[in-house]
Short mmCIF file of the C-alpha atoms (twelve columns), coordinates in Angstrom:
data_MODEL
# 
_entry.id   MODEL 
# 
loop_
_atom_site.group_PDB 
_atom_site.id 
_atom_site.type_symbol 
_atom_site.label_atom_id 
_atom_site.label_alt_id 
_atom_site.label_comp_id 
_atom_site.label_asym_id 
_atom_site.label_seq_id 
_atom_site.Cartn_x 
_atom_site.Cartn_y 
_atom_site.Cartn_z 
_atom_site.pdbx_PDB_model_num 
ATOM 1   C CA . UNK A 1   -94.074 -189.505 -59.816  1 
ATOM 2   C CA . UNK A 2   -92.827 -193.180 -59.463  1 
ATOM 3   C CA . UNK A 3   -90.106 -194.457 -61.321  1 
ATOM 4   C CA . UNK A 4   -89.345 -197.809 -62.230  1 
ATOM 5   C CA . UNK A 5   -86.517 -198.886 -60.191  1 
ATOM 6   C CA . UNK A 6   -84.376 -200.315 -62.300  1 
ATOM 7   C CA . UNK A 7   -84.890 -197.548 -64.782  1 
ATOM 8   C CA . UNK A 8   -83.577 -195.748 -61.581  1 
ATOM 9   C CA . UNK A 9   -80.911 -197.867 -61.072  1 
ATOM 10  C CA . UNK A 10  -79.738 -197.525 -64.626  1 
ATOM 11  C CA . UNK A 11  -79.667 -193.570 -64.099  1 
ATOM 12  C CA . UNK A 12  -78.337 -192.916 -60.857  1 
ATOM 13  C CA . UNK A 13  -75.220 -190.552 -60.791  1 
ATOM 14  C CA . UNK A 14  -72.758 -189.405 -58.391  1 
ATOM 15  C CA . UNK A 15  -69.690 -186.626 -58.756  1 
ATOM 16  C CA . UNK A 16  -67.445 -189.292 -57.125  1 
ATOM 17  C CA . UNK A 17  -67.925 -191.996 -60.109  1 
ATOM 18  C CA . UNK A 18  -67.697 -188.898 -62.701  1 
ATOM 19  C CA . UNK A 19  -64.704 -187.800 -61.255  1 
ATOM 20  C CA . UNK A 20  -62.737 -190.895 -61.079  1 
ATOM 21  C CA . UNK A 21  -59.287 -190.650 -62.499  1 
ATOM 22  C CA . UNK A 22  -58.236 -192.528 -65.248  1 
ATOM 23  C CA . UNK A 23  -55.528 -196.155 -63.605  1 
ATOM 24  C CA . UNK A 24  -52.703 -195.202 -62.650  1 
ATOM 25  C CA . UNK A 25  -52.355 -191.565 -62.905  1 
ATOM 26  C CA . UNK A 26  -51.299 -191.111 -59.311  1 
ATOM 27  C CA . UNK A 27  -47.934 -192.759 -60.254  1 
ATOM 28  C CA . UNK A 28  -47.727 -191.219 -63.592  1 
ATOM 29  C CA . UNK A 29  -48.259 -187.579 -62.048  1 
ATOM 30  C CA . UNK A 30  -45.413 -188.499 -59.045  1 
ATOM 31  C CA . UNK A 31  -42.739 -189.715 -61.788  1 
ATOM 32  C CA . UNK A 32  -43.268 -186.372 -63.487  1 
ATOM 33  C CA . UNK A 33  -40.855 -185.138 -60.364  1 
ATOM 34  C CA . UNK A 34  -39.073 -188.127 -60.083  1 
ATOM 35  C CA . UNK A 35  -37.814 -188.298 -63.714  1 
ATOM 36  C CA . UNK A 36  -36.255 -184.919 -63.649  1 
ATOM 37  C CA . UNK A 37  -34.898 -184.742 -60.055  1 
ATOM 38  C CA . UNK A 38  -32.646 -187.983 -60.338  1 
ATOM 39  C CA . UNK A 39  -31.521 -187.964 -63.712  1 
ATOM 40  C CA . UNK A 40  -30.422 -183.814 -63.196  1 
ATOM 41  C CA . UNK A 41  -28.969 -184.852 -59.296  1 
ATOM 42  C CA . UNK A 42  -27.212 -187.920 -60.928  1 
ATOM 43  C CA . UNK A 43  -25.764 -186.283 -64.048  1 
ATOM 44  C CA . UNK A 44  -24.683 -183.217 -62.319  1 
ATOM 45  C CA . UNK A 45  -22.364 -184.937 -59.799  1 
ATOM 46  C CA . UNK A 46  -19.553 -185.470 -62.109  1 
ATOM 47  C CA . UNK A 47  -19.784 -181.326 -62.303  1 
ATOM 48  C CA . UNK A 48  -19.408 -181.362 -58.450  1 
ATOM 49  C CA . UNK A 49  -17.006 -184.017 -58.421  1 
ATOM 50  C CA . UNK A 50  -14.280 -182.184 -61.317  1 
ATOM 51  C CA . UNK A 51  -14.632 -178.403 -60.107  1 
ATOM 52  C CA . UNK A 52  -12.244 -177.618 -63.056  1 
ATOM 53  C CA . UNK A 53  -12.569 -178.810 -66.098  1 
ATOM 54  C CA . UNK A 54  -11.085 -182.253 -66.385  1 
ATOM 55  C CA . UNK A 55  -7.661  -183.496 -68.136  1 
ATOM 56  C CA . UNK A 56  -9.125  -185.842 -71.047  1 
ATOM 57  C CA . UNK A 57  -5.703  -187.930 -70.542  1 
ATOM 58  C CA . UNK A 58  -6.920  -187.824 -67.161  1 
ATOM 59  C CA . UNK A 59  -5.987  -191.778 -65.886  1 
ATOM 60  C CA . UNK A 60  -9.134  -191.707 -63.369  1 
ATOM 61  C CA . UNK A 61  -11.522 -189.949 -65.867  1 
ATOM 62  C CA . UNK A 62  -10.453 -192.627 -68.480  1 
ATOM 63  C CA . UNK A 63  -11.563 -195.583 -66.017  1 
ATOM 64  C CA . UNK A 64  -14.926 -193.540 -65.272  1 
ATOM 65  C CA . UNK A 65  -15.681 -193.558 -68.878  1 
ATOM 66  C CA . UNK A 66  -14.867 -196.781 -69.686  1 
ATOM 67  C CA . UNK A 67  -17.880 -197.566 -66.438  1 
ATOM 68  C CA . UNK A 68  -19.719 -195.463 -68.835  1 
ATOM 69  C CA . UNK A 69  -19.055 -196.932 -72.158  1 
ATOM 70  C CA . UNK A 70  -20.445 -200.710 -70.530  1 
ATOM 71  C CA . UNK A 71  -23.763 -198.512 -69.544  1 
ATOM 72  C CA . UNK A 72  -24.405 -197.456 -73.053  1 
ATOM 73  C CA . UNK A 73  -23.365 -200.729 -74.622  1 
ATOM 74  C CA . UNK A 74  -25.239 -202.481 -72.036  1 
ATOM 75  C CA . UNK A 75  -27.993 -199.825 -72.801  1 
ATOM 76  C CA . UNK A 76  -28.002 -200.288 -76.413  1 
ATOM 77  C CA . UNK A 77  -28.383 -203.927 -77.045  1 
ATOM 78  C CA . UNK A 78  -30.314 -204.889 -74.299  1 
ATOM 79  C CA . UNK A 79  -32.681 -201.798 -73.862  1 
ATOM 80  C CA . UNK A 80  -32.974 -199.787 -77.045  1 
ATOM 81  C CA . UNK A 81  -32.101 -202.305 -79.558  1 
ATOM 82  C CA . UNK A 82  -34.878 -205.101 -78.109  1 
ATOM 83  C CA . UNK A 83  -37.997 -202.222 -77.782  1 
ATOM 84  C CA . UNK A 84  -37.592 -200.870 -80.870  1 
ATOM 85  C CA . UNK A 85  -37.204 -204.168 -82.843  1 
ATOM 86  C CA . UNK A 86  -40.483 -205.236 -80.631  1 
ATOM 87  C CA . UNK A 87  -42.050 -201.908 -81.370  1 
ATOM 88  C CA . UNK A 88  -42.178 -201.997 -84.657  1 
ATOM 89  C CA . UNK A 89  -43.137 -205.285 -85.256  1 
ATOM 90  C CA . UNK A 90  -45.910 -204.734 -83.140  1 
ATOM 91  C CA . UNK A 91  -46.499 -201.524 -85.135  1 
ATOM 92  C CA . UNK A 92  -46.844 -203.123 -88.696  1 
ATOM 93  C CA . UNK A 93  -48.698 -206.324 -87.315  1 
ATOM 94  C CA . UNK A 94  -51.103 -203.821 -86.603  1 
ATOM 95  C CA . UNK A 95  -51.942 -202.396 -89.566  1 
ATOM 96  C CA . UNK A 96  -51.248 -205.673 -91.295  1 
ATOM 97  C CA . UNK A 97  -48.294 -204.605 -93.745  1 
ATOM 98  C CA . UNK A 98  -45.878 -208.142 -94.561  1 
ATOM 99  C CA . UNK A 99  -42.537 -206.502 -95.718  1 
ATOM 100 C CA . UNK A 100 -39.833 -208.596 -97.643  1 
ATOM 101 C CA . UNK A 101 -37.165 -205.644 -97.507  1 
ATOM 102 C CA . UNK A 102 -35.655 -205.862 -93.661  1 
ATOM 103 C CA . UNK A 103 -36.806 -202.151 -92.598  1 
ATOM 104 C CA . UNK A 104 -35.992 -202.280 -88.816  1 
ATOM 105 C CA . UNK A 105 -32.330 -202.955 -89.847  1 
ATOM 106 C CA . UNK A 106 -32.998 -200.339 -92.455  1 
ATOM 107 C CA . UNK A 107 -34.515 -197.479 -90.409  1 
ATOM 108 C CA . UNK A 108 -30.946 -198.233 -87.827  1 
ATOM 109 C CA . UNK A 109 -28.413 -197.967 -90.542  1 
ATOM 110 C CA . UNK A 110 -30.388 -194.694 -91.523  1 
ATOM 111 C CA . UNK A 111 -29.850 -193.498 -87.780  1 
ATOM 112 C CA . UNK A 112 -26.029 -194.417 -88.041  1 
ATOM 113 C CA . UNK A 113 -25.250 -193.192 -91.495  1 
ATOM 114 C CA . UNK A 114 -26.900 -189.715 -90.150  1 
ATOM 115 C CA . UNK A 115 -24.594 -189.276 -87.467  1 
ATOM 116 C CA . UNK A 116 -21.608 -190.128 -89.753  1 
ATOM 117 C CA . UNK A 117 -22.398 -187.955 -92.532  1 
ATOM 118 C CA . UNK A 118 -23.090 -184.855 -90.198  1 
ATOM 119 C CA . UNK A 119 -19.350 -185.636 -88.785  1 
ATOM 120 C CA . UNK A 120 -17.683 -185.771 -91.707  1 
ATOM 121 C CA . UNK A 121 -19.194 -183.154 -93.478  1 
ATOM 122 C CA . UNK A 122 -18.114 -181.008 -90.326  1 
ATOM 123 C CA . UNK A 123 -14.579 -182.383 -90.190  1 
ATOM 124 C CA . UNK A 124 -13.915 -181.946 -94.188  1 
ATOM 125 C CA . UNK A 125 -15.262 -178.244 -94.052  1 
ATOM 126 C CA . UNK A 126 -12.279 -177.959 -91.194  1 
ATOM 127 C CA . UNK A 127 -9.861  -179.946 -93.374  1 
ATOM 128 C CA . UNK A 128 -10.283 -177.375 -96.484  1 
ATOM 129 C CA . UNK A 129 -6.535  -176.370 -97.799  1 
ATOM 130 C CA . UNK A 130 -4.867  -173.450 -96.775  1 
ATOM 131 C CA . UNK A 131 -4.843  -170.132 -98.717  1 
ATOM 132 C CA . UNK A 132 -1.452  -169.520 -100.471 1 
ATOM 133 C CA . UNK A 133 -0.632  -166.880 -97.859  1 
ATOM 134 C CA . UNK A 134 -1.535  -169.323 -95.083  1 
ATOM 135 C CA . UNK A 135 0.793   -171.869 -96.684  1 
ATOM 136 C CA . UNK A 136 3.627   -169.302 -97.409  1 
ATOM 137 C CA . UNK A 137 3.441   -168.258 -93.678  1 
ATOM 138 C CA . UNK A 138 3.667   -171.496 -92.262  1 
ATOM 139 C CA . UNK A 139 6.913   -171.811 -94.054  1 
ATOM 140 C CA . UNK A 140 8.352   -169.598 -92.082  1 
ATOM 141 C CA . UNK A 141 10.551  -169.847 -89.494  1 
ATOM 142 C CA . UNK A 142 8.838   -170.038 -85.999  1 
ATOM 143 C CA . UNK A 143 5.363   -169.901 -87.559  1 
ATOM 144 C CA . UNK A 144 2.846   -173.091 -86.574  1 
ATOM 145 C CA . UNK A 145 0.891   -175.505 -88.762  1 
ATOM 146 C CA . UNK A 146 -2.827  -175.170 -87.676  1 
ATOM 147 C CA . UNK A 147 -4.343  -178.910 -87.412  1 
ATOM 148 C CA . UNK A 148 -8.129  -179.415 -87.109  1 
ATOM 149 C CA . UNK A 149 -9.136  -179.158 -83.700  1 
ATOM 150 C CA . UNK A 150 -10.438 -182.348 -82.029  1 
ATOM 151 C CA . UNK A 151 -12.496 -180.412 -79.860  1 
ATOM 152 C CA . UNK A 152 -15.392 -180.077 -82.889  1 
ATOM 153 C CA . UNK A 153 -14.899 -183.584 -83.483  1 
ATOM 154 C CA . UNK A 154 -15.592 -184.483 -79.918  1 
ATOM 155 C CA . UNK A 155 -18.527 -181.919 -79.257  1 
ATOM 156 C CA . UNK A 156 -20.017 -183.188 -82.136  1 
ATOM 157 C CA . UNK A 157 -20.356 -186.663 -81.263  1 
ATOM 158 C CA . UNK A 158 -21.438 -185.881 -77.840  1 
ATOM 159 C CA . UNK A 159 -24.142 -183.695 -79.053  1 
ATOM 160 C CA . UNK A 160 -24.743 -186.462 -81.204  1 
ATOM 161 C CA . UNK A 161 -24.946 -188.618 -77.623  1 
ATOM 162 C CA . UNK A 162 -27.101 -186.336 -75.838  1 
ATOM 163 C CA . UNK A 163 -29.329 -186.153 -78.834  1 
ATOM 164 C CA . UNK A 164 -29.942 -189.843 -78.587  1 
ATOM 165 C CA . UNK A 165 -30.180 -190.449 -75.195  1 
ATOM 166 C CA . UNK A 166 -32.644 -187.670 -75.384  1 
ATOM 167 C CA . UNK A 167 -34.779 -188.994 -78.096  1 
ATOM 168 C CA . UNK A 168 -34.775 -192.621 -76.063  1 
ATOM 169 C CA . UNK A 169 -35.510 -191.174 -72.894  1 
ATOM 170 C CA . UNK A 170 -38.665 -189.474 -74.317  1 
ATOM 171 C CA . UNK A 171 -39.847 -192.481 -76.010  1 
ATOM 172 C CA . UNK A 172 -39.224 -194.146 -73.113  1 
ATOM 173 C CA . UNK A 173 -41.617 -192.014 -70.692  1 
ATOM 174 C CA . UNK A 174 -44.164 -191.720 -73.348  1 
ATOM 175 C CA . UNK A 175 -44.391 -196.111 -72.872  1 
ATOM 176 C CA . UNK A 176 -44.570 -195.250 -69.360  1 
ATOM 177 C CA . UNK A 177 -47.640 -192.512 -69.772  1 
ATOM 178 C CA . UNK A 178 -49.012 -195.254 -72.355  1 
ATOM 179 C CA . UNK A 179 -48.996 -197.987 -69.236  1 
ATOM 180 C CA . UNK A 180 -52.792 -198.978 -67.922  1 
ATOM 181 C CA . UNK A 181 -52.706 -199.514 -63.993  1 
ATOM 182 C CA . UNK A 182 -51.107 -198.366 -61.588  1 
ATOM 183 C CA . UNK A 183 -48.945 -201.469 -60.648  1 
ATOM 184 C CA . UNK A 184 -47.747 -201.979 -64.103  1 
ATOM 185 C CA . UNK A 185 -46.770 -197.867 -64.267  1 
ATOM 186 C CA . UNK A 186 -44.781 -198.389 -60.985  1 
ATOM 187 C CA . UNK A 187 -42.934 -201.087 -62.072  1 
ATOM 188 C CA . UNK A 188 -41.705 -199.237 -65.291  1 
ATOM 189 C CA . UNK A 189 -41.262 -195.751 -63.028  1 
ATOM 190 C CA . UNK A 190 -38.257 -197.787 -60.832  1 
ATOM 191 C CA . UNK A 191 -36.473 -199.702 -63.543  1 
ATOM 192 C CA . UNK A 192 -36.654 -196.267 -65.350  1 
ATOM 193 C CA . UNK A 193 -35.133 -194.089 -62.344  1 
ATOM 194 C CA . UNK A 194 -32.311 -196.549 -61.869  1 
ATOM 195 C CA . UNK A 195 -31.242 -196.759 -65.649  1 
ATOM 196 C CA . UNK A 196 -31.804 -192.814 -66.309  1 
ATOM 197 C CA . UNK A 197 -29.404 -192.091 -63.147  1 
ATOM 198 C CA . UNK A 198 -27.096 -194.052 -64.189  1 
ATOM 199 C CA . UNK A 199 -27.236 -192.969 -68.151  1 
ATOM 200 C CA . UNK A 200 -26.793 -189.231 -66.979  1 
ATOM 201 C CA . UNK A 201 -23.940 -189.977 -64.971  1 
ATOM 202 C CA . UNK A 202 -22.510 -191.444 -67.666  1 
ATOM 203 C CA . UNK A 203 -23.489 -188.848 -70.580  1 
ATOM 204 C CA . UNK A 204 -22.115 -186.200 -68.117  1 
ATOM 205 C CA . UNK A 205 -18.904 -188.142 -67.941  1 
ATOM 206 C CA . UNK A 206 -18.700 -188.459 -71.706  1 
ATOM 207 C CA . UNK A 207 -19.541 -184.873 -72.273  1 
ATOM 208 C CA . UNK A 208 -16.772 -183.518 -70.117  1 
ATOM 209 C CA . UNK A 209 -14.249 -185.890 -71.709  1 
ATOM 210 C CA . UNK A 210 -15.314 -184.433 -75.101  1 
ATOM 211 C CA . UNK A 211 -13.869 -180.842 -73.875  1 
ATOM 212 C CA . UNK A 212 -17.016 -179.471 -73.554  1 
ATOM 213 C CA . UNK A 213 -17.580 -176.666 -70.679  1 
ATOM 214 C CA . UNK A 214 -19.459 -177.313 -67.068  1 
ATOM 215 C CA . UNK A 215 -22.498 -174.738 -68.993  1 
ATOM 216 C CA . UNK A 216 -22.676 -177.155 -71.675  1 
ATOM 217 C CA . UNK A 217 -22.689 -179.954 -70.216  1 
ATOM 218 C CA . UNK A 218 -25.410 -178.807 -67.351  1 
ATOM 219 C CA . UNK A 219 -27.736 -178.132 -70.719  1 
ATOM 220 C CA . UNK A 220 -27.251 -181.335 -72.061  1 
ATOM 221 C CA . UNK A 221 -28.105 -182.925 -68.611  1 
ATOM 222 C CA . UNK A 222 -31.086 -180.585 -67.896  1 
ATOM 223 C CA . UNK A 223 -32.039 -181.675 -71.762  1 
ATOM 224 C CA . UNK A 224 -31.979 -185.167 -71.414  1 
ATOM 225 C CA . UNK A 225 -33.461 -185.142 -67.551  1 
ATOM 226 C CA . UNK A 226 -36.658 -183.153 -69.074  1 
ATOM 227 C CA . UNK A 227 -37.480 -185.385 -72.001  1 
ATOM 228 C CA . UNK A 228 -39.238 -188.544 -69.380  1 
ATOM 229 C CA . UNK A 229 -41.590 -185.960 -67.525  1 
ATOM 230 C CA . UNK A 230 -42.520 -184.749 -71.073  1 
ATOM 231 C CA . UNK A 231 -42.699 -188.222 -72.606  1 
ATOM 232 C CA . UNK A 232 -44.505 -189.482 -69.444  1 
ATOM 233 C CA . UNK A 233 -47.311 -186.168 -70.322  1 
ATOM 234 C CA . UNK A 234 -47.450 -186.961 -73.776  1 
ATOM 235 C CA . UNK A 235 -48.041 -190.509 -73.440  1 
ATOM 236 C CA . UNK A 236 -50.632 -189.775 -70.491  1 
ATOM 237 C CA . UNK A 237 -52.576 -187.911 -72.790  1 
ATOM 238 C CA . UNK A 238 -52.403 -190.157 -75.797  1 
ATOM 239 C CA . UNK A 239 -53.061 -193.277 -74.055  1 
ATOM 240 C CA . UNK A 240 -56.655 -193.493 -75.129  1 
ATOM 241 C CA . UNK A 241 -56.022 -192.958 -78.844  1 
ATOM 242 C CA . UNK A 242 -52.608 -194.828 -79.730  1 
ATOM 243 C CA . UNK A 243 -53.175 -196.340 -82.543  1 
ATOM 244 C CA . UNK A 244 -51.296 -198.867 -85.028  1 
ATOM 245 C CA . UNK A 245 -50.029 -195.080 -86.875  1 
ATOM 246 C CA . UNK A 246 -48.350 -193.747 -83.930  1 
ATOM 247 C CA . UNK A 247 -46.982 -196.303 -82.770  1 
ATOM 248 C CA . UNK A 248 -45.032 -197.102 -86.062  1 
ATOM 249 C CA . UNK A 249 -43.388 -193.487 -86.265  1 
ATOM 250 C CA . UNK A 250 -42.599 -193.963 -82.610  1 
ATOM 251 C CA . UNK A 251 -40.405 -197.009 -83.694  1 
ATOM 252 C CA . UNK A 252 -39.153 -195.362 -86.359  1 
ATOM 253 C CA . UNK A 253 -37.956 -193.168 -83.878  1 
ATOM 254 C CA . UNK A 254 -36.748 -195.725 -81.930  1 
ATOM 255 C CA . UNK A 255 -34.431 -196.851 -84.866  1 
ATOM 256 C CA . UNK A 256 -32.894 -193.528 -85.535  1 
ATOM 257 C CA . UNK A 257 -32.402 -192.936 -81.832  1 
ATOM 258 C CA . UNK A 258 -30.892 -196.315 -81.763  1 
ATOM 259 C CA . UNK A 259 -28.931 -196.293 -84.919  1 
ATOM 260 C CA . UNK A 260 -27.078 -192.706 -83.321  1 
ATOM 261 C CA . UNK A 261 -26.478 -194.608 -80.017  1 
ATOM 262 C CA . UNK A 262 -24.608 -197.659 -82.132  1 
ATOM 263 C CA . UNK A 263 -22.290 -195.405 -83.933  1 
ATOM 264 C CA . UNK A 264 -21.780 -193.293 -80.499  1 
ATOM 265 C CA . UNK A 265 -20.919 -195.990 -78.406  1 
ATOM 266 C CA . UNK A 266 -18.838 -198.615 -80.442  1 
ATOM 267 C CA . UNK A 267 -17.012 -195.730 -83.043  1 
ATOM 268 C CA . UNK A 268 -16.406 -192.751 -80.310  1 
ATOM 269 C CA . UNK A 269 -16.602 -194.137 -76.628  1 
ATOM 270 C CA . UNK A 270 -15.073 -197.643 -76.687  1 
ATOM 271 C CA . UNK A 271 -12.342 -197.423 -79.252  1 
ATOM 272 C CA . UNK A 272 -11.481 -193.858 -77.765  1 
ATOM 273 C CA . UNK A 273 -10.991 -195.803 -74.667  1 
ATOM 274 C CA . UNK A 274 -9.606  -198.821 -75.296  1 
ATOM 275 C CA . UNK A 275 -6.993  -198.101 -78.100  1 
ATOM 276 C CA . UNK A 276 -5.056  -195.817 -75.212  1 
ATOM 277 C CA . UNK A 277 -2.427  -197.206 -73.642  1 
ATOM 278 C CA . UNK A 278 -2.803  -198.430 -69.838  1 
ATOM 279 C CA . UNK A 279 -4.782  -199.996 -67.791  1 
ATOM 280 C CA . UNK A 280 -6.211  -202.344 -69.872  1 
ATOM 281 C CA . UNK A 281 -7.372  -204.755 -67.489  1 
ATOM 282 C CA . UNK A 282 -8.670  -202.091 -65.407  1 
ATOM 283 C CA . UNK A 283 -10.772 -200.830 -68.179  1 
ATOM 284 C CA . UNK A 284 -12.464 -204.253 -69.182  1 
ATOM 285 C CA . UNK A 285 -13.006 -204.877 -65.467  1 
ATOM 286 C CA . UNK A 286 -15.207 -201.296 -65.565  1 
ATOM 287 C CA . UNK A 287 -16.923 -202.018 -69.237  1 
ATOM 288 C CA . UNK A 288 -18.294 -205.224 -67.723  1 
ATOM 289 C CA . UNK A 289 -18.844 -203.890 -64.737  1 
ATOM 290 C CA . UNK A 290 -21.176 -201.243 -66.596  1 
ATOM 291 C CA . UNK A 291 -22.234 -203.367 -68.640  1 
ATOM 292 C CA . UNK A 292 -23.460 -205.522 -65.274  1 
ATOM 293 C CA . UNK A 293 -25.283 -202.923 -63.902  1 
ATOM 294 C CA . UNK A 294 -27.411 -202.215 -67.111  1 
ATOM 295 C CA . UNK A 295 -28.357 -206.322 -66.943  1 
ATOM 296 C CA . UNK A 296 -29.484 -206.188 -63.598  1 
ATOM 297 C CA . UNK A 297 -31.285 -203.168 -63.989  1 
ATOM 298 C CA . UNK A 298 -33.551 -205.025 -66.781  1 
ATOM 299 C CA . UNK A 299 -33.567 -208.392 -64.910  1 
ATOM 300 C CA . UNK A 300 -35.394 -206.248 -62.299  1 
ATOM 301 C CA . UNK A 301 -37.437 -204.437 -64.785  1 
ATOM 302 C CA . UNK A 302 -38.559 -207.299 -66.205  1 
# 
């Protein structure tokens, strides 16, 4: 039976064009690997570096972490604090909502004031007053006045880190699953290697000075090198149907992660650091010099 050709045309089928694969999924599927391998190598080398659990009056460890505090401020307000105040504007442009209350700034505070509530609320549950036999003993000669360990202080604020850097490095592997071609995907998958290895060195770094143990701290790491691969799946995934919606809880997200990050960085790692005697120039040499490597990072990104 004949068949009009273009009819033909118009129904011709092959398994090749069926089975094409959506724009750059080959990258996307290769920085699954490559977003857990060098954050995990990068933020476990501190572990191999300090075999024993480091001195936090350590001089050298002191200079390291000031290298790290420059990453995260670098981090913060050129990286986390510019996508999520682009996010979600983009977000309610889309679905066409004019606000006269300033929620981004809102939606950060929130993010800060959670961190500082949960750390004070753990601090003045540690800071309860003794029982009348605990006071009567500690009149006594020999006998020791039990202060509030800084350790719980300290692990909380790095969980507190973790959490955020977490949080940010999902979001940030879910825009890279979101990306359409492959070009645009790589570009994203080498600016994001860079700035995760050097983030997880740095968290590691800040984890160990918080007292916390070589097990914890190889969580934490593990943690924060998983959350790209399963932001990158996620976003792969949703790419077709991201809406206006999702992308406005994503910045919201975006805030709280970057609302921790601000009360983190410039209330645990920087005053920690600087307010010690020592080295001063030293340690401003190292903050800029962390804060340098974050710029040119993004200068190559964008």
């Amino acid at each position: 039976m004949a068949m009009d050709t273009g009819t033909g045309a118009a129904l011709a089928w092959s398994p090749a064009a069926a089975a094409q694969p959506p724009p750059g999924l080959a990258v996307k599927l290769g920085s699954l690997v490559l977003l857990l391998l060098l954050p995990l190598a990068c933020g476990l080398a501190p572990l191999w570096c300090f075999r024993r659990p480091p001195d936090p009056r350590s001089p050298v460890l002191s200079l390291v972490s000031c290298f790290s505090g420059g990453v995260f401020m670098g981090t913060f307000l050129l990286d986390l604090l510019p996508d999520y105040l682009g996010s979600i504007a983009a977000a309610l442009e889309g679905l066409r909502v004019t606000l006269q209350f300033p929620l981004p700034q809102f939606i950060l505070a929130m993010g800060f004031f959670l961190v500082l509530v949960l750390e004070q609320a753990t601090l003045a549950q540690r800071e309860l007053p003794e029982r009348p036999e605990e006071e009567s003993r500690a009149l006594l000669p020999g006998a020791s006045i039990q202060a509030p360990a800084p350790a719980a202080r300290g692990a909380l604020r790095a969980a507190a880190l973790a959490l955020a850097l977490a949080l940010h490095a999902a979001l940030e592997g879910l825009a890279l699953g979101l990306r359409e071609g492959e070009a645009a995907a790589l570009r994203v998958l080498l600016a994001l290697l860079l700035h995760k290895g050097a983030v997880a060195f740095g968290l590691a770094l800040e984890l160990l000075r918080s007292r916390l143990r070589p097990p914890a701290v190889a969580s934490c790491v593990a943690l924060l090198a998983l959350m790209s691969p399963l932001g990158v799946g996620v976003g792969t995934a949703l790419a077709a149907g991201a809406g206006p919606r999702q992308r406005l809880c994503r910045a919201v997200l975006e805030g709280l992660a970057a609302g921790t990050f601000l009360f983190v960085t410039f209330l645990e790692i920087l005053p920690q650091e600087l307010g010690a005697p020592g080295n001063r120039i030293p340690k401003v040499i190292l903050i800029l010099g962390g804060f340098a490597l974050v710029s040119a990072i993004l200068f190559v990104k964008g």
